[in-house]
Amino acid sequence: MKVYNHLAEVYDYFINWDKRIKREDPFFQHLFRERLGTAILDLGCATGGHALHWSEMGYNVVGLDSAADMIEQARRLGEERELDIEFLCLPFTDFASRLQQQFDAVVCVGNNISHLLEPPAVQRLFSETVKSMKETGVAVFHLLNYQRILEFNKRDFPVRSMTVGDKEYVFIRFYEFRPEQLDFHFIVAVKDQGNWISRGYVMKHHPWMQDELVDLAKDSGFTQIISYGGYDFSEFNPRESNDLILVCERGDVE
């Protein structure tokens, strides 16, 4: 996406990767170990935070994103860490035939699904994921709990800030509600030599609900789908959970 090409250089400045990995990774390691997984596909990898971490742990990881500048940044970081990891610039809805392997786990986190605005696009994402998985594999899709966002008018995100060298960065994000979709505003303010400069970006998000996604996942070939409300394996609560995490499998139903 063009917006993320503009954000690639500063993307990691508003994410505390150490804190995020510490919070999220036990969830993934549990799923990987259950399947004796060694091969992981990170869909929507951005600058590669998760993919780089898993590669350092010894997994065979491929990172995929549709934003070319994000992929270039991820490749640079992989080279700096001397990791043997492949990063590819491909769309979420057309990647299975272009990959050279099938995976034990396919991970799509960070609210990526919200960028897909119509059901056929989501179904293509799910179908491509099914094609890319081993029979015993698992897929994990994370997005925000939009039922809670819409019901309680949760339009604002926490403000992030970071100082890098002699520059100070502030990141402001908020939703503007539209009849069928949401406008996601992302503002980057930079203080350089005492002067503040800001730039704003707007992206369309679709507020996907749990039942919609579960139906699309089943239609795409997933046979077992579990919904969680967080990376602590908590039960999904439509009115209380901040997140919606779908853990999907394609094996036979017992």
Tab-separated table of C-alpha atoms in Angstrom:
chain	number	residue	atom	x	y	z
A	1	MET	CA	0.000	0.000	0.000
A	2	LYS	CA	1.271	3.447	-0.926
A	3	VAL	CA	0.690	4.953	2.528
A	4	TYR	CA	2.885	2.335	4.171
A	5	ASN	CA	5.663	3.069	1.697
A	6	HIS	CA	5.725	6.596	3.153
A	7	LEU	CA	5.726	5.213	6.707
A	8	ALA	CA	8.409	2.555	6.244
A	9	GLU	CA	11.302	4.687	7.491
A	10	VAL	CA	9.604	5.593	10.795
A	11	TYR	CA	7.349	2.551	11.266
A	12	ASP	CA	9.485	0.916	13.953
A	13	TYR	CA	9.692	4.135	15.952
A	14	PHE	CA	6.130	3.804	17.259
A	15	ILE	CA	6.348	0.087	18.114
A	16	ASN	CA	8.105	-1.183	21.224
A	17	TRP	CA	9.150	-4.480	19.690
A	18	ASP	CA	10.718	-5.900	22.851
A	19	LYS	CA	7.496	-5.326	24.799
A	20	ARG	CA	5.304	-6.554	21.957
A	21	ILE	CA	7.283	-9.759	21.405
A	22	LYS	CA	7.278	-10.488	25.135
A	23	ARG	CA	3.485	-10.124	25.217
A	24	GLU	CA	2.608	-11.970	22.015
A	25	ASP	CA	5.258	-14.612	21.414
A	26	PRO	CA	4.237	-17.163	24.106
A	27	PHE	CA	0.928	-17.476	22.236
A	28	PHE	CA	2.689	-18.236	18.954
A	29	GLN	CA	5.290	-20.544	20.468
A	30	HIS	CA	2.508	-22.652	21.984
A	31	LEU	CA	0.876	-23.041	18.554
A	32	PHE	CA	4.183	-23.710	16.800
A	33	ARG	CA	5.218	-26.371	19.314
A	34	GLU	CA	1.846	-28.121	19.071
A	35	ARG	CA	2.531	-28.752	15.388
A	36	LEU	CA	6.305	-29.239	15.648
A	37	GLY	CA	6.394	-26.294	13.283
A	38	THR	CA	9.583	-25.139	11.613
A	39	ALA	CA	8.314	-23.159	8.589
A	40	ILE	CA	6.416	-19.898	9.149
A	41	LEU	CA	4.854	-17.416	6.725
A	42	ASP	CA	4.420	-13.892	8.127
A	43	LEU	CA	1.696	-12.161	6.092
A	44	GLY	CA	1.727	-8.381	6.300
A	45	CYS	CA	5.145	-8.500	7.912
A	46	ALA	CA	5.798	-4.737	7.494
A	47	THR	CA	9.422	-4.122	8.547
A	48	GLY	CA	9.712	-7.708	9.765
A	49	GLY	CA	9.559	-7.450	13.555
A	50	HIS	CA	7.971	-10.858	14.115
A	51	ALA	CA	9.673	-12.545	11.180
A	52	LEU	CA	13.137	-11.423	12.284
A	53	HIS	CA	12.503	-12.600	15.832
A	54	TRP	CA	11.336	-16.036	14.695
A	55	SER	CA	14.272	-16.348	12.324
A	56	GLU	CA	16.645	-15.621	15.197
A	57	MET	CA	14.934	-18.442	17.111
A	58	GLY	CA	15.828	-20.856	14.312
A	59	TYR	CA	12.579	-21.033	12.352
A	60	ASN	CA	12.495	-21.026	8.552
A	61	VAL	CA	10.600	-17.784	7.935
A	62	VAL	CA	9.264	-16.010	4.863
A	63	GLY	CA	7.943	-12.468	5.296
A	64	LEU	CA	5.426	-11.041	2.848
A	65	ASP	CA	4.003	-7.530	2.511
A	66	SER	CA	2.348	-5.545	-0.273
A	67	ALA	CA	4.335	-2.355	0.510
A	68	ALA	CA	7.664	-2.407	-1.340
A	69	ASP	CA	9.399	0.080	0.974
A	70	MET	CA	8.407	-1.953	4.043
A	71	ILE	CA	9.953	-5.038	2.431
A	72	GLU	CA	13.148	-3.166	1.602
A	73	GLN	CA	13.436	-2.017	5.210
A	74	ALA	CA	12.853	-5.589	6.429
A	75	ARG	CA	15.567	-6.873	4.091
A	76	ARG	CA	18.050	-4.295	5.395
A	77	LEU	CA	17.314	-5.295	8.981
A	78	GLY	CA	17.707	-8.964	8.112
A	79	GLU	CA	21.072	-8.296	6.505
A	80	GLU	CA	22.208	-6.269	9.521
A	81	ARG	CA	21.374	-9.220	11.795
A	82	GLU	CA	22.961	-11.659	9.323
A	83	LEU	CA	19.786	-13.724	9.077
A	84	ASP	CA	18.898	-16.093	6.261
A	85	ILE	CA	15.340	-14.889	5.730
A	86	GLU	CA	13.334	-14.173	2.588
A	87	PHE	CA	11.139	-11.089	2.289
A	88	LEU	CA	8.747	-10.812	-0.663
A	89	CYS	CA	6.568	-7.983	-1.955
A	90	LEU	CA	3.271	-9.643	-2.895
A	91	PRO	CA	-0.439	-8.849	-2.418
A	92	PHE	CA	-2.346	-10.576	0.389
A	93	THR	CA	-4.870	-11.874	-2.123
A	94	ASP	CA	-2.473	-13.537	-4.601
A	95	PHE	CA	0.619	-15.197	-3.183
A	96	ALA	CA	0.207	-18.972	-2.831
A	97	SER	CA	1.288	-19.911	-6.361
A	98	ARG	CA	4.365	-17.678	-6.104
A	99	LEU	CA	5.757	-19.314	-2.980
A	100	GLN	CA	8.034	-22.324	-3.195
A	101	GLN	CA	6.864	-24.151	-0.072
A	102	GLN	CA	3.995	-24.864	2.279
A	103	PHE	CA	4.092	-23.738	5.881
A	104	ASP	CA	3.431	-25.135	9.331
A	105	ALA	CA	2.058	-21.753	10.395
A	106	VAL	CA	0.722	-18.706	8.559
A	107	VAL	CA	0.497	-15.578	10.712
A	108	CYS	CA	-1.366	-12.413	9.716
A	109	VAL	CA	-1.414	-9.970	12.636
A	110	GLY	CA	-1.463	-6.235	13.247
A	111	ASN	CA	-5.008	-5.589	11.977
A	112	ASN	CA	-4.049	-6.282	8.364
A	113	ILE	CA	-7.431	-7.747	7.449
A	114	SER	CA	-9.120	-4.382	8.021
A	115	HIS	CA	-7.423	-3.063	4.865
A	116	LEU	CA	-9.463	-5.510	2.785
A	117	LEU	CA	-12.729	-3.698	2.173
A	118	GLU	CA	-14.940	-6.324	0.516
A	119	PRO	CA	-15.834	-9.956	1.377
A	120	PRO	CA	-14.332	-11.415	-1.850
A	121	ALA	CA	-10.932	-9.934	-0.924
A	122	VAL	CA	-11.036	-11.485	2.550
A	123	GLN	CA	-12.112	-14.814	1.087
A	124	ARG	CA	-9.177	-14.700	-1.339
A	125	LEU	CA	-6.826	-14.028	1.589
A	126	PHE	CA	-8.219	-17.042	3.447
A	127	SER	CA	-8.149	-19.240	0.325
A	128	GLU	CA	-4.548	-18.294	-0.468
A	129	THR	CA	-3.642	-19.052	3.134
A	130	VAL	CA	-5.237	-22.507	2.963
A	131	LYS	CA	-3.253	-23.268	-0.194
A	132	SER	CA	-0.024	-22.193	1.536
A	133	MET	CA	-0.471	-24.378	4.629
A	134	LYS	CA	0.512	-27.933	5.296
A	135	GLU	CA	-2.413	-30.229	6.103
A	136	THR	CA	-1.391	-30.146	9.775
A	137	GLY	CA	-0.713	-26.410	9.786
A	138	VAL	CA	-2.329	-23.517	11.621
A	139	ALA	CA	-3.237	-19.966	10.581
A	140	VAL	CA	-3.548	-17.008	12.934
A	141	PHE	CA	-5.422	-13.840	11.979
A	142	HIS	CA	-5.487	-10.848	14.315
A	143	LEU	CA	-7.549	-7.694	14.076
A	144	LEU	CA	-9.158	-5.184	16.390
A	145	ASN	CA	-12.537	-5.991	17.945
A	146	TYR	CA	-14.671	-3.691	15.833
A	147	GLN	CA	-17.909	-4.537	17.597
A	148	ARG	CA	-16.490	-2.923	20.736
A	149	ILE	CA	-15.019	-0.010	18.767
A	150	LEU	CA	-18.331	0.835	17.117
A	151	GLU	CA	-20.563	0.148	20.108
A	152	PHE	CA	-18.532	2.285	22.510
A	153	ASN	CA	-17.212	4.844	20.014
A	154	LYS	CA	-13.566	3.870	20.613
A	155	ARG	CA	-12.076	6.138	17.994
A	156	ASP	CA	-8.725	7.092	19.576
A	157	PHE	CA	-5.493	5.113	19.934
A	158	PRO	CA	-2.739	5.732	22.508
A	159	VAL	CA	-0.316	8.464	21.436
A	160	ARG	CA	3.206	7.131	20.858
A	161	SER	CA	6.457	9.092	21.026
A	162	MET	CA	10.143	8.352	20.602
A	163	THR	CA	13.409	10.273	20.385
A	164	VAL	CA	15.844	9.073	17.734
A	165	GLY	CA	19.140	10.923	17.640
A	166	ASP	CA	18.335	14.620	17.765
A	167	LYS	CA	14.767	14.200	16.488
A	168	GLU	CA	11.581	13.682	18.469
A	169	TYR	CA	8.709	11.757	16.904
A	170	VAL	CA	5.044	11.763	17.950
A	171	PHE	CA	2.480	9.413	16.390
A	172	ILE	CA	-1.250	10.143	16.616
A	173	ARG	CA	-3.896	7.716	15.336
A	174	PHE	CA	-7.678	7.904	15.371
A	175	TYR	CA	-10.762	6.671	13.550
A	176	GLU	CA	-13.353	8.769	11.758
A	177	PHE	CA	-16.593	6.797	11.480
A	178	ARG	CA	-18.289	6.500	8.097
A	179	PRO	CA	-21.582	4.742	7.237
A	180	GLU	CA	-19.963	1.499	6.039
A	181	GLN	CA	-16.231	1.932	6.568
A	182	LEU	CA	-13.796	3.772	8.801
A	183	ASP	CA	-11.220	6.416	7.944
A	184	PHE	CA	-8.038	5.595	9.833
A	185	HIS	CA	-5.990	8.757	10.378
A	186	PHE	CA	-2.273	8.441	11.040
A	187	ILE	CA	-0.339	11.627	11.888
A	188	VAL	CA	3.455	11.735	12.177
A	189	ALA	CA	4.927	14.822	13.872
A	190	VAL	CA	8.713	15.340	13.916
A	191	LYS	CA	10.617	17.891	15.988
A	192	ASP	CA	13.873	18.715	14.213
A	193	GLN	CA	16.162	21.543	15.361
A	194	GLY	CA	13.374	22.993	17.488
A	195	ASN	CA	10.746	23.017	14.744
A	196	TRP	CA	7.746	20.696	14.491
A	197	ILE	CA	6.735	19.312	11.104
A	198	SER	CA	3.719	17.022	10.719
A	199	ARG	CA	2.207	14.940	7.963
A	200	GLY	CA	-1.109	13.130	7.981
A	201	TYR	CA	-2.262	10.004	6.173
A	202	VAL	CA	-5.719	8.484	5.761
A	203	MET	CA	-6.527	4.834	5.044
A	204	LYS	CA	-9.839	3.057	4.587
A	205	HIS	CA	-10.558	0.275	7.102
A	206	HIS	CA	-13.481	-2.128	7.116
A	207	PRO	CA	-14.868	-3.055	10.560
A	208	TRP	CA	-15.041	-6.831	10.140
A	209	MET	CA	-17.111	-8.702	12.706
A	210	GLN	CA	-16.374	-12.135	14.128
A	211	ASP	CA	-19.302	-13.926	12.499
A	212	GLU	CA	-18.502	-12.463	9.079
A	213	LEU	CA	-14.902	-13.636	9.225
A	214	VAL	CA	-15.754	-17.077	10.575
A	215	ASP	CA	-18.220	-17.635	7.721
A	216	LEU	CA	-15.690	-16.498	5.115
A	217	ALA	CA	-12.989	-18.679	6.673
A	218	LYS	CA	-15.245	-21.750	6.526
A	219	ASP	CA	-16.194	-21.017	2.925
A	220	SER	CA	-12.474	-20.833	2.084
A	221	GLY	CA	-11.649	-24.297	3.413
A	222	PHE	CA	-10.899	-23.868	7.104
A	223	THR	CA	-12.689	-26.546	9.103
A	224	GLN	CA	-11.792	-25.620	12.677
A	225	ILE	CA	-11.831	-22.002	13.902
A	226	ILE	CA	-11.323	-20.794	17.465
A	227	SER	CA	-11.780	-17.138	18.470
A	228	TYR	CA	-9.687	-15.570	21.223
A	229	GLY	CA	-9.881	-12.117	22.780
A	230	GLY	CA	-6.149	-11.698	23.322
A	231	TYR	CA	-2.723	-13.300	23.243
A	232	ASP	CA	-3.365	-14.762	26.697
A	233	PHE	CA	-5.803	-17.272	25.119
A	234	SER	CA	-8.728	-15.478	26.781
A	235	GLU	CA	-12.200	-16.177	25.421
A	236	PHE	CA	-13.401	-13.626	22.898
A	237	ASN	CA	-15.987	-11.257	24.368
A	238	PRO	CA	-17.596	-9.016	21.703
A	239	ARG	CA	-18.267	-6.181	24.176
A	240	GLU	CA	-15.043	-6.324	26.208
A	241	SER	CA	-12.130	-7.783	24.235
A	242	ASN	CA	-9.733	-5.326	22.602
A	243	ASP	CA	-8.695	-7.864	19.989
A	244	LEU	CA	-10.135	-10.643	17.889
A	245	ILE	CA	-7.733	-13.492	17.112
A	246	LEU	CA	-8.842	-16.346	14.859
A	247	VAL	CA	-6.866	-19.595	15.042
A	248	CYS	CA	-7.779	-21.661	11.984
A	249	GLU	CA	-6.994	-25.194	10.866
A	250	ARG	CA	-7.807	-27.098	7.689
A	251	GLY	CA	-7.724	-30.707	8.909
A	252	ASP	CA	-10.622	-33.096	9.309
A	253	VAL	CA	-13.227	-32.198	11.905
A	254	GLU	CA	-13.174	-34.736	14.749
